[in-house]
PDB file of C-alpha atoms in Angstrom:
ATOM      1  CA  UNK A   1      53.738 127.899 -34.631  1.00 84.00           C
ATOM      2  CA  UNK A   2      54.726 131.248 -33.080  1.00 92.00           C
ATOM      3  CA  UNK A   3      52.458 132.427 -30.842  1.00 96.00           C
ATOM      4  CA  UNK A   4      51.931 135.693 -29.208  1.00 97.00           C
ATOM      5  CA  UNK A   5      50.211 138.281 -27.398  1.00 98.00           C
ATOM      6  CA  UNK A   6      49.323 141.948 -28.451  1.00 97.00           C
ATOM      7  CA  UNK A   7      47.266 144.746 -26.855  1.00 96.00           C
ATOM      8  CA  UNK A   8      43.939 145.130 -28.679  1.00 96.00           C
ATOM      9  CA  UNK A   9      43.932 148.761 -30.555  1.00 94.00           C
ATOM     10  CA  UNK A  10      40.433 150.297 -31.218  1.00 92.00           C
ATOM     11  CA  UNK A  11      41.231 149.143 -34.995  1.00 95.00           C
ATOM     12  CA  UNK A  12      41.002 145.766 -34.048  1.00 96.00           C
ATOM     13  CA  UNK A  13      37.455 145.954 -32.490  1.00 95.00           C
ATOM     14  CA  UNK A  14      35.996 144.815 -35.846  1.00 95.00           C
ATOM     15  CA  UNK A  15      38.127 142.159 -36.180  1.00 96.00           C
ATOM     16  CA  UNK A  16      38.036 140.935 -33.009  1.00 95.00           C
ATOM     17  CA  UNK A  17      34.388 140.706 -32.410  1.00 95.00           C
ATOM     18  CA  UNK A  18      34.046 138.881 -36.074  1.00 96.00           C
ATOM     19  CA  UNK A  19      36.780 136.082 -34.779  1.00 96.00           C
ATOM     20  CA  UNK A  20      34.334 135.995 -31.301  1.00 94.00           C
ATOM     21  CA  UNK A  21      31.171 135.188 -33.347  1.00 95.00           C
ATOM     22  CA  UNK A  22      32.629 132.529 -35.433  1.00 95.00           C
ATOM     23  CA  UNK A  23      34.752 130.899 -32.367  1.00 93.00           C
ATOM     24  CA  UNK A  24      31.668 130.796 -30.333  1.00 91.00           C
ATOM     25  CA  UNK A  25      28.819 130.147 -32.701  1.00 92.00           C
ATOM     26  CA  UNK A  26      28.798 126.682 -31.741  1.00 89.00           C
ATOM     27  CA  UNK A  27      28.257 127.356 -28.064  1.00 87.00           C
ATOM     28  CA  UNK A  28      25.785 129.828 -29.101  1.00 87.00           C
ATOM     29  CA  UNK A  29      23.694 127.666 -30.990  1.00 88.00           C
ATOM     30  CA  UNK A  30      23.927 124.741 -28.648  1.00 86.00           C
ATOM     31  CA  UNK A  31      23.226 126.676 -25.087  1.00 86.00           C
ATOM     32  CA  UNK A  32      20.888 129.636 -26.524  1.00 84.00           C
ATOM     33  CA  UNK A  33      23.144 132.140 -24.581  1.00 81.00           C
ATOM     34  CA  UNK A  34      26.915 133.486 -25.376  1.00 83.00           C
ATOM     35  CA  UNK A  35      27.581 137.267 -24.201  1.00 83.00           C
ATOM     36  CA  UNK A  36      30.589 136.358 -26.514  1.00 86.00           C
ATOM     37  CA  UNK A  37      28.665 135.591 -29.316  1.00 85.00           C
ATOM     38  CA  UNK A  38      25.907 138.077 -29.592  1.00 87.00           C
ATOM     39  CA  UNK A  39      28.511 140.908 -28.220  1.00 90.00           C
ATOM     40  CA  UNK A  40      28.527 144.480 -30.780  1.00 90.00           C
ATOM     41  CA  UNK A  41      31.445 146.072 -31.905  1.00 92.00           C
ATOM     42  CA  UNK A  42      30.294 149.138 -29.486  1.00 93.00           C
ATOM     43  CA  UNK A  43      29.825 147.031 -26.298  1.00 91.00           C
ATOM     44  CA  UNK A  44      33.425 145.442 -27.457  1.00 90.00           C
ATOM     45  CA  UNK A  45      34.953 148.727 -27.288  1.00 92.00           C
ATOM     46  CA  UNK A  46      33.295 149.418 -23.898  1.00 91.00           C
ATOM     47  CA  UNK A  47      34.564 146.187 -22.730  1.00 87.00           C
ATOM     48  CA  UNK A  48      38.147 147.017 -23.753  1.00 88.00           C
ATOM     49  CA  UNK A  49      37.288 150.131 -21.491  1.00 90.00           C
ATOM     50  CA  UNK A  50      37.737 147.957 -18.515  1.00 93.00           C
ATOM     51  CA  UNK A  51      39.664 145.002 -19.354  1.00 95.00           C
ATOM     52  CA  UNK A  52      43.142 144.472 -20.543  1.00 96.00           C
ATOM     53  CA  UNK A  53      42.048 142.480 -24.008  1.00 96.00           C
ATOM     54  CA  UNK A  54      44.899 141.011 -25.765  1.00 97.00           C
ATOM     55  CA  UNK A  55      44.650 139.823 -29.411  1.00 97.00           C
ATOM     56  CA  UNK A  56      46.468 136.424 -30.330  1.00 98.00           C
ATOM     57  CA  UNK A  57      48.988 136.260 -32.993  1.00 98.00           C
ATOM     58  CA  UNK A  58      50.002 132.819 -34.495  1.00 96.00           C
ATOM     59  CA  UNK A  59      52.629 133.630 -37.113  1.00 95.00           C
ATOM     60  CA  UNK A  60      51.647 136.909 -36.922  1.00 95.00           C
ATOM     61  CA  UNK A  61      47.852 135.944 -38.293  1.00 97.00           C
ATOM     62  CA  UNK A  62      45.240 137.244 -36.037  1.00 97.00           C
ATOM     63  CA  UNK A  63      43.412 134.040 -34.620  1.00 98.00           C
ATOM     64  CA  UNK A  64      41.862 134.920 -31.493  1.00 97.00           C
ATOM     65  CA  UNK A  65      41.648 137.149 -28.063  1.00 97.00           C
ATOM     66  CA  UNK A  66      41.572 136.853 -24.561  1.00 97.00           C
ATOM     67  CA  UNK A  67      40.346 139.439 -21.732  1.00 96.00           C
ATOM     68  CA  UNK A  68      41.365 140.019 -18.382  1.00 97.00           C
ATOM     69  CA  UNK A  69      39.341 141.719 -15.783  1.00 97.00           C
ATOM     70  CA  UNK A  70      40.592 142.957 -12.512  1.00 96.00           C
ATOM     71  CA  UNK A  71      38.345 141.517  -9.750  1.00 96.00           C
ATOM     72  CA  UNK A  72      40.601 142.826  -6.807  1.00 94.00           C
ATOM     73  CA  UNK A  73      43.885 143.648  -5.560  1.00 94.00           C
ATOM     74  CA  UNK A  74      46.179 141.004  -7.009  1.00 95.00           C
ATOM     75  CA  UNK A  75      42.951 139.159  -8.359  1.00 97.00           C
ATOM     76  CA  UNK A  76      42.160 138.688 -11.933  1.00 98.00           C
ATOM     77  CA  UNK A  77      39.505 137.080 -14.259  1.00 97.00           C
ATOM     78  CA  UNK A  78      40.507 134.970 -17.427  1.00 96.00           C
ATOM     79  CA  UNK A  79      37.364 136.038 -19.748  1.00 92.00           C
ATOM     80  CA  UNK A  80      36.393 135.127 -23.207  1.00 89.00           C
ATOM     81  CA  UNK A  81      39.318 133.217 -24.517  1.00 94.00           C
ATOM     82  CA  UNK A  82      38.370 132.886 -28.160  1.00 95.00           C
ATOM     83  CA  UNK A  83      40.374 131.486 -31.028  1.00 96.00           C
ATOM     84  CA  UNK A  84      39.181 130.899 -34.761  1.00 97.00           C
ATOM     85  CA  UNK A  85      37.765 127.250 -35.440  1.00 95.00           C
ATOM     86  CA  UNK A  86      40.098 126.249 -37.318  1.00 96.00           C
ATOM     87  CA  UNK A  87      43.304 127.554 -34.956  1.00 96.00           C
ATOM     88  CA  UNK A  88      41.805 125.326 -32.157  1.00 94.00           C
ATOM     89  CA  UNK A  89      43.339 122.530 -30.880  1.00 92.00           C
ATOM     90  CA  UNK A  90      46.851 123.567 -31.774  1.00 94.00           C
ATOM     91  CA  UNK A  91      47.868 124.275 -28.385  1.00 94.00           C
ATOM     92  CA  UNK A  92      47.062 128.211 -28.967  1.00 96.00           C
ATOM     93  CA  UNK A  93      45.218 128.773 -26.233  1.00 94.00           C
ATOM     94  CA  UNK A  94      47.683 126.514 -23.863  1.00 95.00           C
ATOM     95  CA  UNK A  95      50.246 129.268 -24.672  1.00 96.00           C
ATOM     96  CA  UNK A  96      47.984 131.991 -24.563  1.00 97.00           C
ATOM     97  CA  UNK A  97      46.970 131.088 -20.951  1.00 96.00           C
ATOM     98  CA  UNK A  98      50.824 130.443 -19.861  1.00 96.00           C
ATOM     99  CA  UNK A  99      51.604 133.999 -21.346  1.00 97.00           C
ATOM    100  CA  UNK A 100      48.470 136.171 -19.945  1.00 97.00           C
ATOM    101  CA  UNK A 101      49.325 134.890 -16.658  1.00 96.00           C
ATOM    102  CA  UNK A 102      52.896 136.008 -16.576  1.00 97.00           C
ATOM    103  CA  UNK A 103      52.278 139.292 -16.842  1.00 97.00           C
ATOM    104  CA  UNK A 104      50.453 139.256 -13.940  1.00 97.00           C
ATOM    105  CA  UNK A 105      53.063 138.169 -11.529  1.00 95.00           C
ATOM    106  CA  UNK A 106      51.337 140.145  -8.685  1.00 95.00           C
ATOM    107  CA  UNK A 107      48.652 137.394  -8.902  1.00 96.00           C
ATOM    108  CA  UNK A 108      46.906 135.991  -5.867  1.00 96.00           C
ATOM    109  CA  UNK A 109      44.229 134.197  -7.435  1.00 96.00           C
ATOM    110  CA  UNK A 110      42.712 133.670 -11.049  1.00 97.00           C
ATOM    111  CA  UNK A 111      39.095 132.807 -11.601  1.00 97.00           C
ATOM    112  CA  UNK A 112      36.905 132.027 -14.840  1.00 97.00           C
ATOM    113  CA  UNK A 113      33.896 130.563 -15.879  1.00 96.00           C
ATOM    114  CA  UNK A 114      32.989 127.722 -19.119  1.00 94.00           C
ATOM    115  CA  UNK A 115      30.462 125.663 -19.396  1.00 93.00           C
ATOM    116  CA  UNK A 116      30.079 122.459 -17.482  1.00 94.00           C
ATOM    117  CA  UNK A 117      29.517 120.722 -20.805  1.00 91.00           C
ATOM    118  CA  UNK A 118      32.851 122.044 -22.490  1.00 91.00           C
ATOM    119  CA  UNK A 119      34.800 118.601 -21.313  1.00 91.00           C
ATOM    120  CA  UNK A 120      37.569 120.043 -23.875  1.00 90.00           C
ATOM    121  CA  UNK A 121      37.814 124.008 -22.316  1.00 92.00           C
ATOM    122  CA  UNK A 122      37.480 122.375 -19.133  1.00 94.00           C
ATOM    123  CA  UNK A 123      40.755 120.114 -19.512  1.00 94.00           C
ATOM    124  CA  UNK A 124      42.545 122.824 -20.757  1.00 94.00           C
ATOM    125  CA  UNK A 125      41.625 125.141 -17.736  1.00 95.00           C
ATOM    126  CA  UNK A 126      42.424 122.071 -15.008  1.00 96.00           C
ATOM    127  CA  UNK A 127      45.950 121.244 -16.943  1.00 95.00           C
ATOM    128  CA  UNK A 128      46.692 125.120 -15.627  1.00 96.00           C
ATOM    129  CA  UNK A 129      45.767 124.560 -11.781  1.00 96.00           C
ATOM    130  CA  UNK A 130      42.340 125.930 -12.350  1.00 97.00           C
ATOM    131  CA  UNK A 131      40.283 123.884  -9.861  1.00 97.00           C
ATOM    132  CA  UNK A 132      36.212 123.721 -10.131  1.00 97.00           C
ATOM    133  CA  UNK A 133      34.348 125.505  -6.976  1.00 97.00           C
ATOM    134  CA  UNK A 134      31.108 126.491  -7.767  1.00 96.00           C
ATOM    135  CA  UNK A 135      28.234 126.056 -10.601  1.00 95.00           C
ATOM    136  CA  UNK A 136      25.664 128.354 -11.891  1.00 93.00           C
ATOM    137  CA  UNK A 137      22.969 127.713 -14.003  1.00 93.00           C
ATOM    138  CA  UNK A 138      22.427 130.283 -16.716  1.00 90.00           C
ATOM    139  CA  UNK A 139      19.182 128.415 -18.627  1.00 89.00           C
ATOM    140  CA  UNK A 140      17.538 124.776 -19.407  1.00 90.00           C
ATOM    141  CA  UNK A 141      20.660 124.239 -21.797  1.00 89.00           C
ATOM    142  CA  UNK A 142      23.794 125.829 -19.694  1.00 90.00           C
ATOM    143  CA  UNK A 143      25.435 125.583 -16.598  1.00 93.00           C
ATOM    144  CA  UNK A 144      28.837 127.260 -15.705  1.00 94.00           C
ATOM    145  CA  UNK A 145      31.934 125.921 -13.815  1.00 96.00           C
ATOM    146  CA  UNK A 146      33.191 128.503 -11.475  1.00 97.00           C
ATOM    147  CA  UNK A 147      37.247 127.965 -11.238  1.00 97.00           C
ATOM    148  CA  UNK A 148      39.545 129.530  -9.459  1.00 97.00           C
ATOM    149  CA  UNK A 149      43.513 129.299  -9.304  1.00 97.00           C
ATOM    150  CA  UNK A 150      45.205 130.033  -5.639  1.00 93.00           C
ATOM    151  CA  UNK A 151      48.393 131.220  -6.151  1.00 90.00           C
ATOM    152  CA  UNK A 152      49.092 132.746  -2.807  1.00 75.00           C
ATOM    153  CA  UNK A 153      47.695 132.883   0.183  1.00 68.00           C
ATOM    154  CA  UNK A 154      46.162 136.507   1.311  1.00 57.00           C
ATOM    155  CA  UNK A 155      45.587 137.486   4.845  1.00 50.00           C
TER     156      UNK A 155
END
């Protein structure tokens, strides 16, 4: 399967925010809480304000997105990776992750967040270098893992 990466256009909003509900409807439904889930096409295209947000491409279908945030100099945030049900576990988002973080090469350190109970998102994230740090709990039903990726050390 090819996979690849492409800015997200303001035409893609729509599209974009339709794959988020049905990638994350799961989560939604079993934690009570998923920004990703109950996000609006409007606060979409505010968050592409101030993210890079990258749609993915697997043979040239649009299956999911990913967004970075900058959280610093040289310091980024890996934030809502979502990818269509039934595009997951074809090693989409293994490439996706591989590929966001090479165009970053400036890169000190990478954080993100999943929930605790995601065993399968949580793999993924560790098989990268992501190690757990932290854990916040967001209700009754959800706790998230804090990672973060050292690349380099900064002064």
């Amino acid at each position: 399967m090819d996979v690849r990466l492409e800015k997200v256009a303001a035409d893609d909003i729509a599209e974009i925010n339709r794959i988020q509900k049905l990638a994350f409807r799961e989560s939604y439904e079993k934690y009570r809480f998923c920004p990703a889930y109950e996000a609006t096409d409007q606060s979409m295209a505010t968050n592409i304000k101030k993210a890079d947000a990258y749609k993915i491409l697997a043979d040239n279908k649009t299956v999911g997105s990913v967004f970075i945030y900058q959280t610093g100099e040289n310091r980024y945030e890996l934030d809502t990776i979502s990818i269509l049900p039934e595009y997951q576990n074809n090693g989409i988002g293994d490439q996706a992750i591989s590929m966001v973080e090479s165009f970053y090469p400036d890169a000190v350190c990478w954080t993100l967040q999943t929930p605790e109970k995601d065993i399968r998102n949580r793999h993924l994230y560790e098989k990268h270098g992501y190690l757990a740090v932290d854990s916040v709990e967001i209700n009754e039903y959800l706790s998230l893992i804090q990672y973060r990726k050292q690349l380099k050390e900064t002064l």
